[in-house]
PDB file of C-alpha atoms in Angstrom:
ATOM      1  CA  UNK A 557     120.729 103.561  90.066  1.00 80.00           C
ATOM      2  CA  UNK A 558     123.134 104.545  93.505  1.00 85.00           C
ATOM      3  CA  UNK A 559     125.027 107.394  93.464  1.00 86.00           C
ATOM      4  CA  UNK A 560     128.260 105.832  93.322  1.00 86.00           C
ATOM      5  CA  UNK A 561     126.946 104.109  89.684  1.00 87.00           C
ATOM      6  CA  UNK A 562     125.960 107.519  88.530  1.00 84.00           C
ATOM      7  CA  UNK A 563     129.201 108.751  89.143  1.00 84.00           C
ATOM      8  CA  UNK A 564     130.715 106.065  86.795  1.00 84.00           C
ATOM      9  CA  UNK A 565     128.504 106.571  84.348  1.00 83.00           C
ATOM     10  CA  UNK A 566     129.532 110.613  84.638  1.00 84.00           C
ATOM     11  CA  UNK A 567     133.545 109.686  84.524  1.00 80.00           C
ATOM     12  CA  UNK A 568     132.926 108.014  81.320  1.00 83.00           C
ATOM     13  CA  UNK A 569     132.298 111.431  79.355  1.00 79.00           C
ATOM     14  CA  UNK A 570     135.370 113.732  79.026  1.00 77.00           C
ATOM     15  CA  UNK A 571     133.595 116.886  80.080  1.00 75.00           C
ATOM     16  CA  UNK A 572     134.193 115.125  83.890  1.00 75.00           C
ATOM     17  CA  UNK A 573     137.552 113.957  82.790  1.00 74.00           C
ATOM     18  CA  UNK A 574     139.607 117.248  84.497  1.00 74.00           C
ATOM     19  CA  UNK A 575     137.343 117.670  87.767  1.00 75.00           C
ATOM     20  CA  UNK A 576     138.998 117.534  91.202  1.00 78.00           C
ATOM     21  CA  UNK A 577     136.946 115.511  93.718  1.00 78.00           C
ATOM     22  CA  UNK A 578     135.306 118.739  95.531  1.00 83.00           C
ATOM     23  CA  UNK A 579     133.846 119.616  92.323  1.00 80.00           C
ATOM     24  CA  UNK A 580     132.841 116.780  91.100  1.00 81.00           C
ATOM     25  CA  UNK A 581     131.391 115.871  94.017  1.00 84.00           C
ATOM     26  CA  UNK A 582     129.278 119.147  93.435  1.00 85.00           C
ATOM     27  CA  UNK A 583     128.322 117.546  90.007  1.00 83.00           C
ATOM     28  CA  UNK A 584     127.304 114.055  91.038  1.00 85.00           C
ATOM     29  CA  UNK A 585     125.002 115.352  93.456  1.00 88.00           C
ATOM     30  CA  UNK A 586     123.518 117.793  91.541  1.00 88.00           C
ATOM     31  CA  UNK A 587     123.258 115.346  88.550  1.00 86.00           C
ATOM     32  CA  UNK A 588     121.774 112.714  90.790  1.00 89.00           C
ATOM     33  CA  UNK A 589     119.451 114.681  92.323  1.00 90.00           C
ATOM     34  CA  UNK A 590     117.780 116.140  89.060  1.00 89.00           C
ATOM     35  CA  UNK A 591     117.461 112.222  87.716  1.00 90.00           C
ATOM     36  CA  UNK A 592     115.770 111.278  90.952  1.00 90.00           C
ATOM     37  CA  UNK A 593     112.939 113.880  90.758  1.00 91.00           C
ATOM     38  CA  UNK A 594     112.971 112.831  87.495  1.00 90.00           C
ATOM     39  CA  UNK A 595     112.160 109.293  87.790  1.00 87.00           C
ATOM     40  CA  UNK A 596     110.004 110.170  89.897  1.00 85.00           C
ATOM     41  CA  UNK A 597     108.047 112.575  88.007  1.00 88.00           C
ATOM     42  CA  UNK A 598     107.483 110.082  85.228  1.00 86.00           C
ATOM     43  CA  UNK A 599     106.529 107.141  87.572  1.00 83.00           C
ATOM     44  CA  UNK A 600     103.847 108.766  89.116  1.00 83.00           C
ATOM     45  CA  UNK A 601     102.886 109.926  86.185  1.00 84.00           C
ATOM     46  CA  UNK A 602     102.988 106.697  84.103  1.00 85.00           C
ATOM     47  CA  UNK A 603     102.295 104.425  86.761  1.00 87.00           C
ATOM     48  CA  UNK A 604      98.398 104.337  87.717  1.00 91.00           C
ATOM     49  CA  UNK A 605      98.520 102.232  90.807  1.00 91.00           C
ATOM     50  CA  UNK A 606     100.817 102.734  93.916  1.00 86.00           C
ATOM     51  CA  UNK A 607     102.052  99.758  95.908  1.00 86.00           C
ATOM     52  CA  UNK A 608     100.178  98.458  98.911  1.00 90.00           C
ATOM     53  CA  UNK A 609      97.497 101.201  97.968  1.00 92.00           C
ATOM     54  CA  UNK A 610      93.717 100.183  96.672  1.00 94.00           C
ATOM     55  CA  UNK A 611      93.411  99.563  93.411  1.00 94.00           C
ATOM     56  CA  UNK A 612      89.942  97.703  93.186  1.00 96.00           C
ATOM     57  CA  UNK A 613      86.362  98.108  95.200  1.00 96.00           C
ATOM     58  CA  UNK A 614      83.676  95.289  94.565  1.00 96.00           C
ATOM     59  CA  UNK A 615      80.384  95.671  96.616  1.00 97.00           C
ATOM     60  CA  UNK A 616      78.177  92.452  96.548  1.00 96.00           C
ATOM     61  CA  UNK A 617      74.508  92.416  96.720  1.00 96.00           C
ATOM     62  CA  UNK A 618      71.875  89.704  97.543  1.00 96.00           C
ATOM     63  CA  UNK A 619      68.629  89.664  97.569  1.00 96.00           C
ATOM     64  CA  UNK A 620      66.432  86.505  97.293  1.00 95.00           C
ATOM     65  CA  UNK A 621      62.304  87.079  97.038  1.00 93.00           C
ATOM     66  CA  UNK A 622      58.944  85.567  95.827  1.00 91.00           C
ATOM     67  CA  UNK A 623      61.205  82.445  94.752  1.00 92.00           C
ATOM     68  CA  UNK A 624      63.727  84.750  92.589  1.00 94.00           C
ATOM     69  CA  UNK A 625      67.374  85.495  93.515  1.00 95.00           C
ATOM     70  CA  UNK A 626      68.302  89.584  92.794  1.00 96.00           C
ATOM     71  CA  UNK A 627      72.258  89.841  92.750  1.00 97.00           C
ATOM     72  CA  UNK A 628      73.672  93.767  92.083  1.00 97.00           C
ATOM     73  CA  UNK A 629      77.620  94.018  91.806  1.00 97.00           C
ATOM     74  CA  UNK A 630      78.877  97.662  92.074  1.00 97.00           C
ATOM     75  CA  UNK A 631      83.050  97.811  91.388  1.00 97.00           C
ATOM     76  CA  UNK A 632      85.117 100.757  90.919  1.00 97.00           C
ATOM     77  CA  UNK A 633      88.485 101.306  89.203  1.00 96.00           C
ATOM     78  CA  UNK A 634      90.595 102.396  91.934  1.00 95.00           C
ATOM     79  CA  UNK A 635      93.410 103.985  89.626  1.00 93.00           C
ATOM     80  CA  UNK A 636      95.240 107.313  91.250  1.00 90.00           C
ATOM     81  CA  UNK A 637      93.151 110.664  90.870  1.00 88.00           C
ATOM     82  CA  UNK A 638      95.886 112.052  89.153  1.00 86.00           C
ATOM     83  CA  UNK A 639      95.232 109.270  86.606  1.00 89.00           C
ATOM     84  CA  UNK A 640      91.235 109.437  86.857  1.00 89.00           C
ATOM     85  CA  UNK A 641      90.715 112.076  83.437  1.00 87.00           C
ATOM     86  CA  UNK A 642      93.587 109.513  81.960  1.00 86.00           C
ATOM     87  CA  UNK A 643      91.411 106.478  81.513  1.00 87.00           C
ATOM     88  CA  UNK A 644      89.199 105.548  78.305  1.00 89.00           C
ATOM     89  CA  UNK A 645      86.732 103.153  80.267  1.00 93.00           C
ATOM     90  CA  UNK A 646      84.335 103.688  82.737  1.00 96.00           C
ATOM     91  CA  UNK A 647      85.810 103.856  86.782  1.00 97.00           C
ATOM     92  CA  UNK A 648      82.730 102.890  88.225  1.00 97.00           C
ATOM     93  CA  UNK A 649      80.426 100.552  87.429  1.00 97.00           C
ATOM     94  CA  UNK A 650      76.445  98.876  88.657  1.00 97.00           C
ATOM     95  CA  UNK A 651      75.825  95.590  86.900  1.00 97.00           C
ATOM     96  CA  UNK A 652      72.550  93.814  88.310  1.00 96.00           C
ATOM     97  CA  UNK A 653      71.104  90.040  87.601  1.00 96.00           C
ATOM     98  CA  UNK A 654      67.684  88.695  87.981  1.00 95.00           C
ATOM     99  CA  UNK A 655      68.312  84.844  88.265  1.00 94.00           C
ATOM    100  CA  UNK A 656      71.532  85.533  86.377  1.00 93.00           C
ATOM    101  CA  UNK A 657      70.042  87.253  83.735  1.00 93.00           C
ATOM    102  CA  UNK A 658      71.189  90.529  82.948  1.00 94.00           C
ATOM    103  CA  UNK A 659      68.533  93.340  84.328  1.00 93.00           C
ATOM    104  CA  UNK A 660      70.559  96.518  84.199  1.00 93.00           C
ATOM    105  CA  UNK A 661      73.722  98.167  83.758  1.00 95.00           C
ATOM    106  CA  UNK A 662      75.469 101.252  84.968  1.00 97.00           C
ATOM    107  CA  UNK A 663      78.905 103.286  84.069  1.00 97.00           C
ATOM    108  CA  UNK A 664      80.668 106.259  85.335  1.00 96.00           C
ATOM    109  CA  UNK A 665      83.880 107.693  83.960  1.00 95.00           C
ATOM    110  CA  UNK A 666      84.877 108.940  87.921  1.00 95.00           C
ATOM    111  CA  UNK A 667      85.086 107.191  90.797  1.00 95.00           C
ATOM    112  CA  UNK A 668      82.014 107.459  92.635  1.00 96.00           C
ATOM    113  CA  UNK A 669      80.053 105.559  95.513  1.00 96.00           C
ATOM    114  CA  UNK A 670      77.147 103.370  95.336  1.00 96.00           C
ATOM    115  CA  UNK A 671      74.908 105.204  96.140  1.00 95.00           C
ATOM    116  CA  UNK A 672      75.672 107.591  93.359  1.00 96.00           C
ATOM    117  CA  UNK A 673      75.802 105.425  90.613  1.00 97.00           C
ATOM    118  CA  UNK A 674      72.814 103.792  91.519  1.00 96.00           C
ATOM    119  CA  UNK A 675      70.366 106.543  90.492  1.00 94.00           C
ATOM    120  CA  UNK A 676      71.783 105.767  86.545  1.00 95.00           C
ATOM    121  CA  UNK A 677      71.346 102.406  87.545  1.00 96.00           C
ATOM    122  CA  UNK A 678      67.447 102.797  88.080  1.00 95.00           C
ATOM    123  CA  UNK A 679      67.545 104.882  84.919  1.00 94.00           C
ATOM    124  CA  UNK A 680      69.185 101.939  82.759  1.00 92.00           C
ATOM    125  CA  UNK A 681      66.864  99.535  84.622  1.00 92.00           C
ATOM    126  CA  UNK A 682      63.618 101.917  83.964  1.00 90.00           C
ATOM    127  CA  UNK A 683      64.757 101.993  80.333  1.00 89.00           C
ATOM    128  CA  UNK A 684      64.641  98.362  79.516  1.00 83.00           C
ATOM    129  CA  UNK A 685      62.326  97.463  76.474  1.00 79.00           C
ATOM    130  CA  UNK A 686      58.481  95.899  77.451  1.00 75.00           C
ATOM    131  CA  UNK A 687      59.152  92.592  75.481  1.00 76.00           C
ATOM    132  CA  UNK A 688      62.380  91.997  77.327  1.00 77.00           C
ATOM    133  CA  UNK A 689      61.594  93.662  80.803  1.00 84.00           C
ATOM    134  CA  UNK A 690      63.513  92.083  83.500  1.00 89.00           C
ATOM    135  CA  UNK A 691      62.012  92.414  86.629  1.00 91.00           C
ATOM    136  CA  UNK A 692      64.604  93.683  90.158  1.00 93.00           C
ATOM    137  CA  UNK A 693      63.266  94.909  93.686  1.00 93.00           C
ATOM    138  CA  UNK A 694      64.674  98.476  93.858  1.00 93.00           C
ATOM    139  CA  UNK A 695      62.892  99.690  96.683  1.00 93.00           C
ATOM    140  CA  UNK A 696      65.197  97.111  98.420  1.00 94.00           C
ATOM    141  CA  UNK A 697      68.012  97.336  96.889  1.00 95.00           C
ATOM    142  CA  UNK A 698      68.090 100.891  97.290  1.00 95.00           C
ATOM    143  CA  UNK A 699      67.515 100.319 101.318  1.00 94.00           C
ATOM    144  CA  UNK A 700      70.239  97.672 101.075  1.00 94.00           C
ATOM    145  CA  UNK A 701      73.045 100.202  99.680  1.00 94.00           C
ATOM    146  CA  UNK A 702      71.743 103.143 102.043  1.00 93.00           C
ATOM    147  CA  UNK A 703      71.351 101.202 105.830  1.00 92.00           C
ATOM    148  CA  UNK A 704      73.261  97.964 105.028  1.00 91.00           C
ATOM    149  CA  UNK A 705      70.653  95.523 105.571  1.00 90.00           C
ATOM    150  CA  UNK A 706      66.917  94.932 104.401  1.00 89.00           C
ATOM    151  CA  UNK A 707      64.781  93.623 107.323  1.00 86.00           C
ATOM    152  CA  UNK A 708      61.243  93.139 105.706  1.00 87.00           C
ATOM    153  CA  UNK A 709      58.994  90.044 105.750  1.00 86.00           C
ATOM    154  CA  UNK A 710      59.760  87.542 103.044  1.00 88.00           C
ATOM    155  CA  UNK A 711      62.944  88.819 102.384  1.00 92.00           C
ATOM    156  CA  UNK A 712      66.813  87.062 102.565  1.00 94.00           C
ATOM    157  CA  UNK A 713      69.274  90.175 102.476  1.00 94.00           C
ATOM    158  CA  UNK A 714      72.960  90.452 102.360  1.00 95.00           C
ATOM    159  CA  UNK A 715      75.753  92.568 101.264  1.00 95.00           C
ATOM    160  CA  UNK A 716      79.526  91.926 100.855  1.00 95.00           C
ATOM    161  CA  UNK A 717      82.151  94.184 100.138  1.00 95.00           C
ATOM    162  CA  UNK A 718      85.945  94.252 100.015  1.00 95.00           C
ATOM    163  CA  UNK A 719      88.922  96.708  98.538  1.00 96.00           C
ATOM    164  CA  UNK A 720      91.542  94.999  97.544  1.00 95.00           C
ATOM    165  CA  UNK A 721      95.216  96.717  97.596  1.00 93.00           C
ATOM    166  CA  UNK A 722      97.730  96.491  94.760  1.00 91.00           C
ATOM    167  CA  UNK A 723     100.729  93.418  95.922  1.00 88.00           C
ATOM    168  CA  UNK A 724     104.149  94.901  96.246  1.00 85.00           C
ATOM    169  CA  UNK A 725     105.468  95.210  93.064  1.00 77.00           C
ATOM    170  CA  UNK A 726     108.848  96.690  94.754  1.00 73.00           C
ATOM    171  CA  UNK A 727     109.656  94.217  96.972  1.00 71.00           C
ATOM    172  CA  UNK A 728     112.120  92.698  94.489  1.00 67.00           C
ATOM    173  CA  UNK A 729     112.742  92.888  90.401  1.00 70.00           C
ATOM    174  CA  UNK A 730     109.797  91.659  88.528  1.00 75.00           C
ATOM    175  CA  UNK A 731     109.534  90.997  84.450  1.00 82.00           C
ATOM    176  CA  UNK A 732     106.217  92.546  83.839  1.00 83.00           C
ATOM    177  CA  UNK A 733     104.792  89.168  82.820  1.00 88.00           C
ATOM    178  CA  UNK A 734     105.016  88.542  86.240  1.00 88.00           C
ATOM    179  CA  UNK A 735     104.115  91.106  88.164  1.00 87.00           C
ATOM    180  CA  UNK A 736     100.377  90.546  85.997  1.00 90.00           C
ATOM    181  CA  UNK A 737     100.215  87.090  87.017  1.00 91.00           C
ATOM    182  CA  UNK A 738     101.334  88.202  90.637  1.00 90.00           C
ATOM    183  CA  UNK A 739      98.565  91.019  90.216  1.00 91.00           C
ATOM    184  CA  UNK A 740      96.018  89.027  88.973  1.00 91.00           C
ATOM    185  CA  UNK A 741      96.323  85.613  91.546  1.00 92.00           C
ATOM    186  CA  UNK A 742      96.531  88.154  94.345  1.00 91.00           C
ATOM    187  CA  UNK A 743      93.279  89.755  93.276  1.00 91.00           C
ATOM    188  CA  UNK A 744      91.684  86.461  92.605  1.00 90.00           C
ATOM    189  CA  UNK A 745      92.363  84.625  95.898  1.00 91.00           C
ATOM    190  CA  UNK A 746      90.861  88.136  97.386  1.00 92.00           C
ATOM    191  CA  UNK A 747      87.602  87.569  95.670  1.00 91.00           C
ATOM    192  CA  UNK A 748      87.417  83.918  96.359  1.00 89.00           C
ATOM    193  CA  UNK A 749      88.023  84.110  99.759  1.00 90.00           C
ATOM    194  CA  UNK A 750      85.883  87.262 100.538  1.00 92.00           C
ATOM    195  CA  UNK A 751      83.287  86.773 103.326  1.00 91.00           C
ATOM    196  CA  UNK A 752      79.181  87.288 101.208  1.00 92.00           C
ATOM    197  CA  UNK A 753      80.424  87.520  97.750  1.00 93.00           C
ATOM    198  CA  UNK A 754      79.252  84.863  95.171  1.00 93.00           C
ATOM    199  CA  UNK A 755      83.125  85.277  93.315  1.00 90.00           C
ATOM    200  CA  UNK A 756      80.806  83.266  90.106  1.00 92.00           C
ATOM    201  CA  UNK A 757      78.796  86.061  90.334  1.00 94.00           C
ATOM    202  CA  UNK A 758      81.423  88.377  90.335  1.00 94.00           C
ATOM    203  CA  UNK A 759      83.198  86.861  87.197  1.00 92.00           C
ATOM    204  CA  UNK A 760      80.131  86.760  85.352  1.00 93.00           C
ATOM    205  CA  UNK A 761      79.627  90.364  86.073  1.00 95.00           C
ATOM    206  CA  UNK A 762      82.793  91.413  84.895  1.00 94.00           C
ATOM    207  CA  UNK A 763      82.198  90.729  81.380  1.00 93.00           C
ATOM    208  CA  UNK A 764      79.617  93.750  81.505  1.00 95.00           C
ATOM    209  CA  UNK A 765      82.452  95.839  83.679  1.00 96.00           C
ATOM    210  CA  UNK A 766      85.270  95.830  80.713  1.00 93.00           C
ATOM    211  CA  UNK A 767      87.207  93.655  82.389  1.00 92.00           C
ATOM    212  CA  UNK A 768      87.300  95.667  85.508  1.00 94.00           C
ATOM    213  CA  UNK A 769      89.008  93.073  87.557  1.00 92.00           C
ATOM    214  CA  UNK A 770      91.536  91.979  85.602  1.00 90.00           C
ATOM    215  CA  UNK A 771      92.365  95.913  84.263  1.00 92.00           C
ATOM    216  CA  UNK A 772      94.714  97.149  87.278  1.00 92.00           C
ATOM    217  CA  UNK A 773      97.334  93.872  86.348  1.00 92.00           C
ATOM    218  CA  UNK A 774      97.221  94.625  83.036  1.00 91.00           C
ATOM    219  CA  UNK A 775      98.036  98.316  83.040  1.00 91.00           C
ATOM    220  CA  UNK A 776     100.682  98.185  85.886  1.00 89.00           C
ATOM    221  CA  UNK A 777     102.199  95.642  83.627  1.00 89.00           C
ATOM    222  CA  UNK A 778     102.388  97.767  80.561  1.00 88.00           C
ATOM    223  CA  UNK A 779     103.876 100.486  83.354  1.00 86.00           C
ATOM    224  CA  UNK A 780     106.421  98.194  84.708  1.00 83.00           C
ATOM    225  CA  UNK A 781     107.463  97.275  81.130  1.00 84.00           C
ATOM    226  CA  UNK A 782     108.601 100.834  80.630  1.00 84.00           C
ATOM    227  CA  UNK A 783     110.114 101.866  83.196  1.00 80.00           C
ATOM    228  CA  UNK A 784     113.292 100.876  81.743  1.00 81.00           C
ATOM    229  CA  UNK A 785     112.662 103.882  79.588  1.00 87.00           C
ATOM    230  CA  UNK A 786     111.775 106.038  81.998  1.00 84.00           C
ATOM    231  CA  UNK A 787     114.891 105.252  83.925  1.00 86.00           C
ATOM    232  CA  UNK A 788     116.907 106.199  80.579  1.00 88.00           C
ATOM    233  CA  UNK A 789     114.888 109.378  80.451  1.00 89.00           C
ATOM    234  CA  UNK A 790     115.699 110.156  83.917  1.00 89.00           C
ATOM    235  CA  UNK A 791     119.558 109.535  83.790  1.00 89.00           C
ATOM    236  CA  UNK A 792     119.728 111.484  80.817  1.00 89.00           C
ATOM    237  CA  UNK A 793     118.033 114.721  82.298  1.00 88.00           C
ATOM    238  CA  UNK A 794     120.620 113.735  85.796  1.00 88.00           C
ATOM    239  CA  UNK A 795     123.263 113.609  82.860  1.00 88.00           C
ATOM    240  CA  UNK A 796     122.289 117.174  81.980  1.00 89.00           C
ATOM    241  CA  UNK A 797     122.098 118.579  85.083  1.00 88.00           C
ATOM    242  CA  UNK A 798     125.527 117.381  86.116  1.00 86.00           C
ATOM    243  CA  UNK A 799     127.210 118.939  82.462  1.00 86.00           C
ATOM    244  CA  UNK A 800     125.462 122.828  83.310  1.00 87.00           C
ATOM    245  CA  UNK A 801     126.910 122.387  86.695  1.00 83.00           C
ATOM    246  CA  UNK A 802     130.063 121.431  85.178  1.00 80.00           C
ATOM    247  CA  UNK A 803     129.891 124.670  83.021  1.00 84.00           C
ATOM    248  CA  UNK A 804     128.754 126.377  86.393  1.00 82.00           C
ATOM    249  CA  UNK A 805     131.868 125.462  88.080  1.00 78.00           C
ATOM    250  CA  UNK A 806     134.134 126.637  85.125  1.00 76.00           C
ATOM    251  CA  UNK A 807     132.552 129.839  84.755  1.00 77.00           C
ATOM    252  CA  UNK A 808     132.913 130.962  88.883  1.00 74.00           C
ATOM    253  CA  UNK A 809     136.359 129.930  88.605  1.00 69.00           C
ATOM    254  CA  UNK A 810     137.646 131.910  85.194  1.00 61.00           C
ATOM    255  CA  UNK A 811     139.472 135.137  85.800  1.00 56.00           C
ATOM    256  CA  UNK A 812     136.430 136.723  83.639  1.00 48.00           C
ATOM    257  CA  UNK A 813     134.174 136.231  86.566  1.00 48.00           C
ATOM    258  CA  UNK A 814     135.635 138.444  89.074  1.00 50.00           C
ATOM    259  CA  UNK A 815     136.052 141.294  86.428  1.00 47.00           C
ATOM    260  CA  UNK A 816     131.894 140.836  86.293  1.00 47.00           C
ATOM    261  CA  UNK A 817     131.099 143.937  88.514  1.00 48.00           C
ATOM    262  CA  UNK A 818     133.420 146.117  86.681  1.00 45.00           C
ATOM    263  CA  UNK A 819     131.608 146.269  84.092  1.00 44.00           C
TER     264      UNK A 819
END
């Protein structure tokens, strides 16, 4: 909302009604400027991903030896820190596939690196049962994730990794039907085109990640539907602001006032 609408909206109630331009003046900024901190307040508090900022980390491993093929997909949930204690699933996660069959898998409520969440990744993978024990190279893997690369005889190495930022979602008025869509083909071309990621791999590991990939679209969505009401929110505390500096105004200029220090 401009400045010049807010003002409209003020004219409309009679307590504006007898104001001469200085004053009001007075009260449209001061009513305007308490509904823009406002709005602001509540979208950074509601929304959980800024524009053009990361919202999703997938790391790629590949391993291929003796015959097998060792794949380890770390992602991370790459919502605001001020919305990190906010979420009820897991930030991080460690999902790992020996010939695509699930070896091991590791959450974290916080963000955290590789690195770190691979040490309850060996713990998950140490804790499979004997009659289903699935067998991964973690010696390598865990040189893979520390130096990059995994030079040793016998053995075909590689790691991907890309962050992918949250689309514009300002840029121009979007339903929140389609800022998901918008959310979730940007995200999805990202993958697929990423240099040493197996994207298959990557779906097929997001079943095990709560729907990691798919979770920034759908809860900027569910933000963008509401903003509406947070607009209506705001306007109302601008609304406010503007009527106490009305009664400001009305109070310095009563005859009462200057007989204040008398007293």
């Amino acid at each position: 909302m401009t400045k010049v609408e807010f003002a409209e909206k003020l004219k409309k109630n009679e307590i504006f009604f007898n104001l001469d331009s200085n004053d009001m003046e007075m009260v449209v900024e001061a009513g305007f400027s308490v509904m823009n901190r406002e709005l602001e307040r509540l979208l950074k508090e509601n929304i959980p991903y800024s524009s053009n900022q990361p919202c999703l980390r997938i790391d790629y491993l590949h391993i291929e030896k003796d015959g097998s093929v060792y794949e380890v997909i770390y992602g991370a949930d790459m919502v605001k820190k001020s919305h990190e204690s906010k979420s009820k699933l897991p930030l991080t996660y460690m999902v790992g596939f020996t010939d695509k069959m699930l070896a091991a898998v590791a959450t974290d409520l916080k963000q955290i690196e590789p690195l770190e969440i691979f040490h309850t990744f060996v713990k998950s993978y140490q804790n499979q049962s004997d009659d289903e024990y699935i067998d991964m190279p973690m010696e390598e893997i865990a040189t893979l994730l520390d130096k990059g690369s995994c030079e040793k005889y016998g053995i075909f190495a590689f790691i991907g990794s890309i962050v992918i930022n949250m689309p514009d979602y300002n840029d121009k008025p979007y339903t929140s039907e389609e800022i998901q869509v918008k959310i979730k083909d940007y995200q999805g071309s990202a993958l697929l085109t990423a240099p040493n990621i197996n994207s298959e791999t990557i779906l097929h590991a997001n079943a095990f990640m709560d729907n990691l990939i798919n979770r920034s679209a759908r809860a900027t969505s569910k933000s963008i539907a509401e903003i509406g009401m947070m607009k209506e929110q705001a306007i109302s505390y601008g609304i406010k602001a503007a009527s106490s500096k009305v009664m400001e105004i009305q109070i310095q200029s009563s005859p009462l006032s200057n007989m204040a220090g008398m007293f």
